[in-house]
mmCIF file of C-alpha atoms in Angstrom:
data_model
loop_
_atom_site.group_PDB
_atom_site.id
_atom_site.type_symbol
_atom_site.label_atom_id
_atom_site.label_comp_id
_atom_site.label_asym_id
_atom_site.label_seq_id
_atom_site.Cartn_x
_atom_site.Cartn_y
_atom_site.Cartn_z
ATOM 1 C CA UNK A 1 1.023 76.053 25.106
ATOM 2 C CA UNK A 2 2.070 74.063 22.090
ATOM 3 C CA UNK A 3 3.460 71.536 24.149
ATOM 4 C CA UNK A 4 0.698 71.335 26.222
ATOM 5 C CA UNK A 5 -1.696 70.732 23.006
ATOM 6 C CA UNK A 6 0.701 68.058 21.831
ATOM 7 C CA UNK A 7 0.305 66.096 24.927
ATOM 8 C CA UNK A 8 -3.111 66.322 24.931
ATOM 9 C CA UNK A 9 -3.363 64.843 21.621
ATOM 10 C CA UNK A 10 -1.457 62.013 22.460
ATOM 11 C CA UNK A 11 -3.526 61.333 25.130
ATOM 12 C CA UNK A 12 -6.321 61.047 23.149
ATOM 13 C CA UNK A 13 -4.722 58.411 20.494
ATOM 14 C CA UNK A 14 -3.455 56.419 23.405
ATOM 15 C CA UNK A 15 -7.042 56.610 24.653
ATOM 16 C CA UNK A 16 -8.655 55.373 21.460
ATOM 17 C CA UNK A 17 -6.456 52.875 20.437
ATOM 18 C CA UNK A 18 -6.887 50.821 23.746
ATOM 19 C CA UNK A 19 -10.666 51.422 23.397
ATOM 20 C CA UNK A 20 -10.711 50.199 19.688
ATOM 21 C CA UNK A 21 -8.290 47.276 21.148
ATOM 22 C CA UNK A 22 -10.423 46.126 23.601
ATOM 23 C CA UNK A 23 -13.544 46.348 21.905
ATOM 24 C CA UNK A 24 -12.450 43.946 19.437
ATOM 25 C CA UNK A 25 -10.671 41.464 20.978
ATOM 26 C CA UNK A 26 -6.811 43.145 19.586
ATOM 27 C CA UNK A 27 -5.076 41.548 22.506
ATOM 28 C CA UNK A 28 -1.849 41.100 20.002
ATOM 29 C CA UNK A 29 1.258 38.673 22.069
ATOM 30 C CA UNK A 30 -1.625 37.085 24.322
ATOM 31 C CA UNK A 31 -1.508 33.714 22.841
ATOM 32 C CA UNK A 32 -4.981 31.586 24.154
ATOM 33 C CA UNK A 33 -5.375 27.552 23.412
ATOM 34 C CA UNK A 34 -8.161 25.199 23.596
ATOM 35 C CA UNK A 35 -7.544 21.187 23.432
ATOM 36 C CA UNK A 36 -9.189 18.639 21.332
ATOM 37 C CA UNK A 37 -9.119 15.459 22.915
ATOM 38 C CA UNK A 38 -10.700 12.192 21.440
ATOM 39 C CA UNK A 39 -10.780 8.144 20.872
ATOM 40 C CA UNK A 40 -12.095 6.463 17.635
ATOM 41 C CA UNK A 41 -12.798 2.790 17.394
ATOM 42 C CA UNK A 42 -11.044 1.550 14.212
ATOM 43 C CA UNK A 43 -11.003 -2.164 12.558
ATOM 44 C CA UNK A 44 -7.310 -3.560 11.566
ATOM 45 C CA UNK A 45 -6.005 -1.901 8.262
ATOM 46 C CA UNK A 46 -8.092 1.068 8.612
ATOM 47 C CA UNK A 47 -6.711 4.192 7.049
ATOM 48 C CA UNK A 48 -5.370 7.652 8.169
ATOM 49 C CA UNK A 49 -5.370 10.513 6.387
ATOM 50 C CA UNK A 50 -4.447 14.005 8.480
ATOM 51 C CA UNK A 51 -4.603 17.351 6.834
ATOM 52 C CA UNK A 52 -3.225 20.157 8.870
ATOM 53 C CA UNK A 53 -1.791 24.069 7.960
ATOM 54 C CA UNK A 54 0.137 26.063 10.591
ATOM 55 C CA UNK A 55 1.268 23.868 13.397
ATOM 56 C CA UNK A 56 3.045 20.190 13.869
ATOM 57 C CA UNK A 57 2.325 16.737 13.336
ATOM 58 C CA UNK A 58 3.190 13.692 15.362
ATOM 59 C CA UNK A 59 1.838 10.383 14.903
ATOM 60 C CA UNK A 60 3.363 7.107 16.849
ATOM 61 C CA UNK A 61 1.460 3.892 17.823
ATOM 62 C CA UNK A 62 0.795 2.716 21.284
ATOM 63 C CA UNK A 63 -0.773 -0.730 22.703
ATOM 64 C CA UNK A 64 -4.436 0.132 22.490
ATOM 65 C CA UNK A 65 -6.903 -0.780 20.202
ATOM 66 C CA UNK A 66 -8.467 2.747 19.421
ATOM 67 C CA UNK A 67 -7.427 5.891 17.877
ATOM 68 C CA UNK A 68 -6.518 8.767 20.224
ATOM 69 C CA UNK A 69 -6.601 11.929 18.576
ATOM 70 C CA UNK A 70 -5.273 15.037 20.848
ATOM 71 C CA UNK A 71 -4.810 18.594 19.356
ATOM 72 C CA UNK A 72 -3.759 21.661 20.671
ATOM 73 C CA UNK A 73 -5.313 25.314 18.848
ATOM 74 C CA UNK A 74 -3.445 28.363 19.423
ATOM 75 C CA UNK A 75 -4.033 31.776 18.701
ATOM 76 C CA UNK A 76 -1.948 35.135 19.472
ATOM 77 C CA UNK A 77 -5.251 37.294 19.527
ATOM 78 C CA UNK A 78 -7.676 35.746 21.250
ATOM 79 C CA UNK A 79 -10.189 33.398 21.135
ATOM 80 C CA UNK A 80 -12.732 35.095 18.614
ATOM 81 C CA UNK A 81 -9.637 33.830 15.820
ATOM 82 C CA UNK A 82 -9.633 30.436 17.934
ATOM 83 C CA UNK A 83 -13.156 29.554 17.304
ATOM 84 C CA UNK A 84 -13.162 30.132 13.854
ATOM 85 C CA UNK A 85 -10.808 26.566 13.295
ATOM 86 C CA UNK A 86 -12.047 23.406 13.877
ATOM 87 C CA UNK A 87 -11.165 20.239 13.999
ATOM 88 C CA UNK A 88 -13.012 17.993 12.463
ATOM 89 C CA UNK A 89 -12.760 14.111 12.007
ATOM 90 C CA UNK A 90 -14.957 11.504 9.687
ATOM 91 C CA UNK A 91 -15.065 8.155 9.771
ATOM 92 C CA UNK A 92 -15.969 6.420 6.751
ATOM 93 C CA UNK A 93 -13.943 3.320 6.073
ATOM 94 C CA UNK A 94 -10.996 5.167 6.739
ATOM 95 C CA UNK A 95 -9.884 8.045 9.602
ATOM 96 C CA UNK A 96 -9.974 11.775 8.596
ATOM 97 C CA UNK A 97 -8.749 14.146 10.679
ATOM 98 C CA UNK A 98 -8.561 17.400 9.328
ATOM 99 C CA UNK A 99 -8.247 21.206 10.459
ATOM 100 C CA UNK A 100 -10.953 23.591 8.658
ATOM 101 C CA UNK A 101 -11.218 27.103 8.271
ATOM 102 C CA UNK A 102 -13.412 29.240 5.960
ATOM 103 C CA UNK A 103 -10.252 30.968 5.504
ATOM 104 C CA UNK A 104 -6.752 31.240 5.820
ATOM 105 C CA UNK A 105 -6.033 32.565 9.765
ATOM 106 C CA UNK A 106 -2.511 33.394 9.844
ATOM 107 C CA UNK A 107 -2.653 33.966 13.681
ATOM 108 C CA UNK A 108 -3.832 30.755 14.703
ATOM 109 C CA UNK A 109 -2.300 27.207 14.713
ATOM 110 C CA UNK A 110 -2.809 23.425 15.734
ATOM 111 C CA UNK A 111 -0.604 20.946 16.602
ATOM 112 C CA UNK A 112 -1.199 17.119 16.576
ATOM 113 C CA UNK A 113 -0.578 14.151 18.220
ATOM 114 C CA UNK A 114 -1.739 11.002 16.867
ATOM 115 C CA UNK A 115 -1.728 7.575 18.402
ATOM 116 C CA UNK A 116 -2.886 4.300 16.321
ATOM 117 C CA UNK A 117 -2.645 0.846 17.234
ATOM 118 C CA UNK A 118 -0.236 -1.382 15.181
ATOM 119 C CA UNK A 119 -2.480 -2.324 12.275
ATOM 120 C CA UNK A 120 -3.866 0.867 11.152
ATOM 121 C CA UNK A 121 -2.087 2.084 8.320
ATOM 122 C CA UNK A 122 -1.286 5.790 7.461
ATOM 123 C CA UNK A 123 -1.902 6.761 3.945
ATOM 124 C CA UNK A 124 -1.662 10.478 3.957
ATOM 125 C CA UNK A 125 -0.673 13.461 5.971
ATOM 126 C CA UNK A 126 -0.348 16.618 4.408
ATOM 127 C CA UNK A 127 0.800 20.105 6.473
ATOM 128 C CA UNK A 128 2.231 23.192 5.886
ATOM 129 C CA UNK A 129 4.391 25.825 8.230
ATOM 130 C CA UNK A 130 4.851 23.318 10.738
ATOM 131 C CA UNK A 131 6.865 19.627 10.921
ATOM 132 C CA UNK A 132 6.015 16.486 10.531
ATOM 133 C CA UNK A 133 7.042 13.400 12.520
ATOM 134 C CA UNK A 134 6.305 9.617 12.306
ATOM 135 C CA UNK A 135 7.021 6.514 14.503
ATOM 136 C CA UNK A 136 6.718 3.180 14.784
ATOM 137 C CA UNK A 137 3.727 2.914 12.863
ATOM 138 C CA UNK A 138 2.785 1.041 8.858
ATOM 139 C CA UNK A 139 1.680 2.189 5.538
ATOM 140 C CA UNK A 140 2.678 3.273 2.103
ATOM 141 C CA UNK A 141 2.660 7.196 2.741
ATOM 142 C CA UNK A 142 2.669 10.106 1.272
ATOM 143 C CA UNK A 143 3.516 12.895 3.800
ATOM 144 C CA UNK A 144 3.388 16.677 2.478
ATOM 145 C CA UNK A 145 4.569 20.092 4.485
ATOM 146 C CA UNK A 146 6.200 23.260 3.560
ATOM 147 C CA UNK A 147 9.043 25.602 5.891
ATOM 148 C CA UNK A 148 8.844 22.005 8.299
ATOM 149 C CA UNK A 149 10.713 19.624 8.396
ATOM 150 C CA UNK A 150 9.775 15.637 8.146
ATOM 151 C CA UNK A 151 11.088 12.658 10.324
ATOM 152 C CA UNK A 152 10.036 9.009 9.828
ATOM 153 C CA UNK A 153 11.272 6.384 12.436
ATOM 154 C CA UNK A 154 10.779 2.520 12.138
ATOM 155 C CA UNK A 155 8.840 2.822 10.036
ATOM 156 C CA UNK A 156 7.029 -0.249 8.010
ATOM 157 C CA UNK A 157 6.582 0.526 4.563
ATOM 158 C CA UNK A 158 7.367 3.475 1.732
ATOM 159 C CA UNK A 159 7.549 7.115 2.150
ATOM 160 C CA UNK A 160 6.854 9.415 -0.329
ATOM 161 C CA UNK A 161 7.929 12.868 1.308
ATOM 162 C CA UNK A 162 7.666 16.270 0.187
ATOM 163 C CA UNK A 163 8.789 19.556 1.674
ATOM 164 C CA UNK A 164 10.741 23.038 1.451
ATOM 165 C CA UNK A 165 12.665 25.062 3.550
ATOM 166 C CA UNK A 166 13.132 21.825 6.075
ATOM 167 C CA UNK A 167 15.095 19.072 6.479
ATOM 168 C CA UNK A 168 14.005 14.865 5.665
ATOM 169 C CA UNK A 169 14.854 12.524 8.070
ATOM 170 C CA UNK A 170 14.133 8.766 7.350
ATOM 171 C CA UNK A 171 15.624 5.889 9.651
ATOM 172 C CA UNK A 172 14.576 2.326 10.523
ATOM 173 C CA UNK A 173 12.751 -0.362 8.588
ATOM 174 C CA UNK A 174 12.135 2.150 5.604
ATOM 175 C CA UNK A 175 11.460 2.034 1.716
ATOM 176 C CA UNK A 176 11.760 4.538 -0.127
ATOM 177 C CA UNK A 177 9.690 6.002 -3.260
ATOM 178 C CA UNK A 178 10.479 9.614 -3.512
ATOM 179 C CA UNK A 179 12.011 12.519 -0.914
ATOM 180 C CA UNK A 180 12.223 16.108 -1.933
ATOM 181 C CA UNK A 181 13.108 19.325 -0.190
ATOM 182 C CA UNK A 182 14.761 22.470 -1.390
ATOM 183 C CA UNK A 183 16.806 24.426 0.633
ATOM 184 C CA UNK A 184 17.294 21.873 3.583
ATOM 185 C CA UNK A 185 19.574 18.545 3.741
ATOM 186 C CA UNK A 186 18.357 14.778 3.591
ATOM 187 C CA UNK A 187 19.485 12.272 5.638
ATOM 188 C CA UNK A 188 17.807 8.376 4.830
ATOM 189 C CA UNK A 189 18.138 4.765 5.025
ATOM 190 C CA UNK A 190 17.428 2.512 2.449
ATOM 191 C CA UNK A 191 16.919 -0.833 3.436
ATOM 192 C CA UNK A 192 15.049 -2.401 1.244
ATOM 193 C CA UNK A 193 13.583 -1.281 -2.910
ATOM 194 C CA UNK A 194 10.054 -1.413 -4.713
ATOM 195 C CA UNK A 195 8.574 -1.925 -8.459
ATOM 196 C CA UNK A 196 9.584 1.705 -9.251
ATOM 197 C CA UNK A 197 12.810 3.701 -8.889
ATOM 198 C CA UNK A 198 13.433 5.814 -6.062
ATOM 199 C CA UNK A 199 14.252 9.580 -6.514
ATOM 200 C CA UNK A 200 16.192 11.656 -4.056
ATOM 201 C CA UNK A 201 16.491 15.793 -4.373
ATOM 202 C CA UNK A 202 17.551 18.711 -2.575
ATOM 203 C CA UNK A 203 18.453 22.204 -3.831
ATOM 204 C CA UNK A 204 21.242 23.993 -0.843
ATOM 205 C CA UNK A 205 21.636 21.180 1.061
ATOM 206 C CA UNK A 206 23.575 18.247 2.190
ATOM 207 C CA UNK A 207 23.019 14.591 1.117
ATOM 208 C CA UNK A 208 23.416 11.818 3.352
ATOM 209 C CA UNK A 209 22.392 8.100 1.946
ATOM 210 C CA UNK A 210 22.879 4.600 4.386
ATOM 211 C CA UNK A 211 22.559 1.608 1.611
ATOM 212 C CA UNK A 212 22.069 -1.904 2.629
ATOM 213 C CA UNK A 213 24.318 -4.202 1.468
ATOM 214 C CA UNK A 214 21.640 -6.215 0.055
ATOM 215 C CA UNK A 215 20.628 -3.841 -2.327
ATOM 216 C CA UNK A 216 20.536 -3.863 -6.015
ATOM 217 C CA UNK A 217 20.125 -1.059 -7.825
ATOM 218 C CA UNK A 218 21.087 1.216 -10.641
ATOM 219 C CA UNK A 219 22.875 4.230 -9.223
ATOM 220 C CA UNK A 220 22.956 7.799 -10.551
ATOM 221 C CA UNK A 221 24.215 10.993 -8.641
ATOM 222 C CA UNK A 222 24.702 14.091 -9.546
ATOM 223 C CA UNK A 223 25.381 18.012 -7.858
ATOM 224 C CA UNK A 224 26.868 21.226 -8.283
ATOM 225 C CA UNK A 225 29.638 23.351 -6.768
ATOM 226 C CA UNK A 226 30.382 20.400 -4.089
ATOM 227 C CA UNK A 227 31.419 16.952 -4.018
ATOM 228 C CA UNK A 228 30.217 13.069 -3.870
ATOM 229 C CA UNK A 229 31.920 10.833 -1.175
ATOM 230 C CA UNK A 230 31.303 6.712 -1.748
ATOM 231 C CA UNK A 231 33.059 6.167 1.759
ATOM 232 C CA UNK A 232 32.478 2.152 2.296
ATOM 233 C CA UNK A 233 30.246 1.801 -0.449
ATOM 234 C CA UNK A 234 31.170 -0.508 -3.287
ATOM 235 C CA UNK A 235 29.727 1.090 -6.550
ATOM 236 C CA UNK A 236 30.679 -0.571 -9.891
ATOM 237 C CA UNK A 237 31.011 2.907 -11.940
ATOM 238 C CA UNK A 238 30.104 3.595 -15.601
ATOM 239 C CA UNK A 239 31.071 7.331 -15.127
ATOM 240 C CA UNK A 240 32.596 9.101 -12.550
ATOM 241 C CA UNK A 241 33.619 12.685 -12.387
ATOM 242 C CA UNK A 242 34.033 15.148 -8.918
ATOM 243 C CA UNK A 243 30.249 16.064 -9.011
ATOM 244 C CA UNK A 244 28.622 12.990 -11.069
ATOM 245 C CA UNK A 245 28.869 9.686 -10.311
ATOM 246 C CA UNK A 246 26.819 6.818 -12.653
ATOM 247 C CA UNK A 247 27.100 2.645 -11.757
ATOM 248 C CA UNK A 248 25.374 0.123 -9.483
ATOM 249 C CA UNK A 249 25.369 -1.508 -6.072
ATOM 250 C CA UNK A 250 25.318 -5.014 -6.094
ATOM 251 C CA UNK A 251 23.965 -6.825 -9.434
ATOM 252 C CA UNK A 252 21.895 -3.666 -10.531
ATOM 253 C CA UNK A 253 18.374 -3.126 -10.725
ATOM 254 C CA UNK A 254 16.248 -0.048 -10.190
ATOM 255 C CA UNK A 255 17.649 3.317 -10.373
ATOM 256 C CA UNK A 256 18.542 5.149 -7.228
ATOM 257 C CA UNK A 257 18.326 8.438 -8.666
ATOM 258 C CA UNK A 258 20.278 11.360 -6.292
ATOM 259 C CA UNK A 259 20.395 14.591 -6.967
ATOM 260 C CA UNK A 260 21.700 18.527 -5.140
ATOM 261 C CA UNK A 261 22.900 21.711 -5.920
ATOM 262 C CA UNK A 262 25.507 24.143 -3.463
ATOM 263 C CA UNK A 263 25.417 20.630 -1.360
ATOM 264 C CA UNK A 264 27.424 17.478 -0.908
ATOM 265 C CA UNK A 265 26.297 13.775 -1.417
ATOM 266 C CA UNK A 266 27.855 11.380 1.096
ATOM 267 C CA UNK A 267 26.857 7.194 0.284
ATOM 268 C CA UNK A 268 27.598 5.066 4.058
ATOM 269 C CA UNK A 269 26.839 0.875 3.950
ATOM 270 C CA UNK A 270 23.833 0.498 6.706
ATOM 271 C CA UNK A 271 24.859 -1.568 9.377
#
C-alpha cells in the first residue's frame, strides 16, 4: 500500500511540473534563433561603434559600398526570452549597432557579423562572454570583451584591446597602443609605433612579440616564475637578469613596455 501511495505521488509531481513547464514556455535545452539581417548606406570615414554581451563578433570588409549588418539571437528557452533583446542600430554621423535588453538575460545570446566597405573606420566594439574578431578593415580601435578572446588581421591602424580569460591575437599591418588580458597568452606584431608608448600585459600566460626591424623603441620586460627569450632580436641592454630584461631596439625611442606573471616572453624579428 505504501508503495502504491508513493507512486502515486510521483505521478502527480511529474504531472505538475510538465504542466507548470509548458504553461510558461520552460522548454530548458530547446535552443530557438531569429536573424537580423540589414544594409546601411554610409559616406567614406563614417564610424562604427558595436556594443554586444553574450555572443561573438566578426567584422571584415567586402567590395560594396553599404553596411551589411547580419545577427543571429539565440535562446535555450524559447522565444518569450528571445523577444525581449533587440537589436537596434542608429545612424547619426556615425554607425551604432548595439544589442539592448532591459535586463541582463543570461539564456540568450547574439552573434555578429559585420561587413563595411574599405573607408569606414571602426572606432569601438565592446563585448563580453563571447570573442571578438577583426579583418581587413581601418581605424584607431578600441575593442573590449571578457572570457573571449580577440583577433585583429590586416589591420590598418592601432588597437587598443582589452580582455580576460581569452587570448589576443594581432597580425598584419598593425600598431599598437595597449593589449591586456589576464589569464590567457598574447601573440602580436608590431610593425610600426605612435606618439605614446605601447603597453603589453598578461597575468598566466605566454608572451609572444614579432618586432620590425625598423623599429625604435625603448624596451622594458619583465615576468615571474618563467623566462624571457630575445631569439633574433638585437636589444642593446641596460639590465638584464633571467626574468627582466631593460634596453632598446634600434636607436631608442618610445617604450615598449611588456609585462607577465607564471608565463614566458619570447621577442622574434618580423619578416
Amino acid at each position: 500500500m505504501a508503495n502504491r501511495f508513493i507512486i502515486l505521488i510521483s505521478i502527480f509531481f511529474i504531472f505538475i511540473t510538465f504542466q507548470f513547464t509548458s504553461c510558461y514556455g520552460l522548454h530548458f535545452n530547446r535552443e530557438t534563433q531569429e536573424e537580423f539581417l540589414k544594409t546601411y548606406t554610409v559616406q567614406p570615414g563614417t564610424k562604427l561603434e558595436l556594443y554586444n554581451r553574450n555572443g561573438s563578433v566578426f567584422v571584415s570588409t567586402w567590395d560594396k559600398d553599404y553596411v551589411e549588418v547580419y545577427a543571429v539571437k539565440r535562446s535555450r528557452y524559447g522565444k518569450r526570452d528571445l523577444g525581449k533583446v533587440k537589436i537596434e542600430v542608429k545612424q547619426n554621423g556615425r554607425l551604432t549597432v548595439r544589442t539592448k535588453s532591459d535586463r541582463f538575460i543570461s539564456g540568450v545570446s547574439v552573434d555578429y557579423e559585420i561587413k563595411l566597405p574599405g573607408d569606414v573606420v571602426v572606432d569601438r566594439v565592446e563585448n563580453s562572454n563571447g570573442m571578438i574578431k577583426l579583418e581587413g578593415a581601418k581605424g584607431d580601435a578600441r575593442l573590449i570583451t571578457s572570457n573571449g578572446s580577440i583577433t585583429v588581421k590586416d589591420w590598418d591602424g592601432y588597437i587598443d584591446a582589452k580582455t580576460s580569460n581569452g587570448s589576443i591575437r594581432i597580425f598584419g599591418n598593425t600598431g599598437i597602443d595597449k593589449v591586456e588580458t589576464s589569464n590567457g597568452s598574447i601573440e602580436a606584431e608590431i610593425s610600426r609605433l605612435g606618439e605614446d608608448n605601447v603597453k603589453i600585459t598578461t597575468s598566466n600566460g605566454s608572451i609572444k612579440l614579432y618586432i620590425s626591424e625598423n623599429i625604435n623603441a625603448d624596451l622594458e620586460m619583465k615576468t615571474s616564475n618563467s623566462r624571457i627569450q630575445l631569439n633574433d632580436v638585437e636589444i642593446l641592454t641596460r639590465n638584464v637578469s633571467k626574468n627582466y630584461i631593460k634596453g632598446k631596439v634600434g636607436k631608442g625611442g618610445n617604450l615598449i613596455f611588456v609585462k607577465t606573471s607564471n608565463g614566458s616572453i619570447d621577442l622574434y624579428k618580423l619578416r
